[in-house]
Amino acid sequence: MKTVLTGITTTGSPHLGNYVGAIKPAIAKSQSKDFNSYFFLADLHALIKCWEPEKIAQSTKEIAATWLALGLDTEKAMFYRQSDIQEIPELTWLLTCMCSKGLMNRSHAYKALAAENIESGAKDPDKGITMGLFSYPVLMTADILMFNANEVPVGKDQTQHLEMARDIAARFNHHFGNHFDMPQTIVAEDQAVLPGLDGRKMSKSYNNTIPLWLPEKKLRKHIMKIKTNLLEPGEPKDPDDSFVFDIYKAFATKEQTQIFKQAFADGIAWGAAKQELFELINKELSAPREKYNELMQQPELIEQELLKGAVKAREFSVPFMQELKKSVGIRPIS
Ligand code: TRP
């Protein structure tokens, strides 16, 4: 039995990109008999880039309600809040002591920020960079190794963090015995990387997202804003050069995609194409949307689920942490 694990940082509202690229495939995998799944709300990660307490609390609530509304079976999958697993920050320290500073210096994310500082003429390339941000790949490594995950589905931008996780795990194993499996990166297929309104990857950093739980009318309005070219109704359109088509494909069956492709060749008007896209997405989301709205009205139910998840996850993390501490020499006097 393999373990699949992934987390979502709780700094914003869930959008269609999170759904298609992360949550939907993760829930599908959790239904398989061959996997133990661990899905969590990365609220400790949120502190790295967000110092707005209300925003973090609200995002945690929304993302938790999202997984539940979309039908995650919390009897089978472990579903928890990172900060409820006290062993994670504890393990982070053991791993921090197994992580060379140079490895963190080479982080693409960190280097990009330092380069921006230099470019903007700052005296200190580390201006505005906290230790949390600098060493966050170690926290992410602890998330993964705490449950000895075998497969970690992430976006392309996270592959270096997984390399770092393997590096740190190998060093720990080398010094203290073979405790950790090497986690494997599972990068979402291209199809699962959804373009946003402007065609770049849908991401909160680009401010081009379509929120997942918009009411029907607003969802339609957002979809109507997706960027298209100036081709007129009746003029054939190229599906391979259309964000409307890309998003449609992510929701459609093969047959539906084929029919939509033909409509493009036949010169469907952009307005009509977007209307079809809206109907397709809305059909998939309308039942979970009701569930989501209900859950958001009953936050105590969400909280209960998370606490239950933490108890279950800690059945693994508490004894494993004891074993790890023992291996480094932190143990009862004897
Ligand atoms: N850093 C990830 C992101 O920004 C979120 C995350 C935190 C994560 N811990 C993780 C993903 C562990 C996978 C495994 O997308």
Coordinates of N, CA, C and O and ligand atoms in Angstrom, one line a residue, residues 5-9 40 42 45 49 82 136 140 143-144 152-154 158 161, ligand 1:
L5 N 0.4 12.0 -0.4 CA 0.2 13.2 0.6 C 0.3 14.5 -0.2 O 1.2 14.7 -1.0
T6 N -0.6 15.4 0.1 CA -0.4 16.8 -0.4 C -1.1 17.8 0.5 O -2.0 17.4 1.2
G7 N -0.6 19.0 0.4 CA -1.2 20.1 1.2 C -1.5 21.3 0.4 O -0.9 21.5 -0.6
I8 N -2.4 22.1 0.9 CA -2.7 23.4 0.2 C -2.5 24.5 1.3 O -3.0 24.4 2.4
T9 N -1.7 25.5 0.9 CA -1.4 26.6 1.8 C -2.7 27.5 2.0 O -3.3 27.8 1.0
F40 N -3.9 17.8 3.7 CA -3.9 18.7 4.9 C -3.9 20.2 4.5 O -3.6 20.5 3.3
A42 N -2.2 23.5 5.0 CA -0.9 23.9 5.4 C -0.9 25.3 6.0 O -0.5 26.3 5.4
H45 N 2.5 26.9 6.8 CA 3.1 27.5 5.6 C 2.5 28.9 5.3 O 3.2 29.8 4.8
K49 N 4.0 33.9 4.2 CA 3.7 35.0 3.3 C 2.5 35.8 3.7 O 2.1 36.7 2.9
Q82 N -2.4 21.1 9.4 CA -0.9 20.9 9.7 C -0.6 21.3 11.2 O 0.1 20.5 11.9
Y136 N 11.5 27.4 4.4 CA 10.2 26.7 4.3 C 10.3 25.4 3.6 O 9.5 24.5 3.9
M140 N 8.2 21.9 4.7 CA 7.5 21.1 3.7 C 8.1 19.6 3.7 O 7.3 18.6 3.6
D143 N 6.5 17.9 6.6 CA 5.1 17.4 6.2 C 5.1 16.1 5.5 O 4.3 15.2 5.8
I144 N 6.1 15.9 4.6 CA 6.1 14.7 3.8 C 6.7 13.5 4.5 O 6.1 12.4 4.5
V152 N 3.9 12.4 -3.9 CA 3.5 13.8 -3.5 C 3.1 14.5 -4.8 O 3.9 15.0 -5.5
P153 N 1.8 14.7 -5.0 CA 1.3 15.4 -6.2 C 1.5 16.9 -5.9 O 1.0 17.4 -4.9
V154 N 2.2 17.6 -6.8 CA 2.4 19.1 -6.6 C 2.4 19.7 -8.0 O 2.5 19.1 -9.0
Q158 N 6.9 23.2 -7.6 CA 7.3 22.7 -6.3 C 8.3 21.5 -6.5 O 8.7 20.9 -5.5
H161 N 11.4 21.6 -4.4 CA 11.2 21.3 -2.9 C 11.2 19.8 -2.7 O 11.7 19.4 -1.6
Ligands
TRP1 N1 4.3 24.4 -0.7 C1 3.1 23.8 -1.3 C2 2.5 24.8 -2.3 O1 2.8 26.0 -2.1 C3 2.1 23.5 -0.3 C4 2.6 22.4 0.6 C5 3.0 22.6 1.9 C6 2.8 21.0 0.3 N2 3.5 21.4 2.4 C7 3.4 20.4 1.4 C8 2.5 20.3 -0.9 C9 3.7 19.1 1.4 C10 2.9 18.9 -0.9 C11 3.4 18.3 0.3 O2 1.9 24.4 -3.2

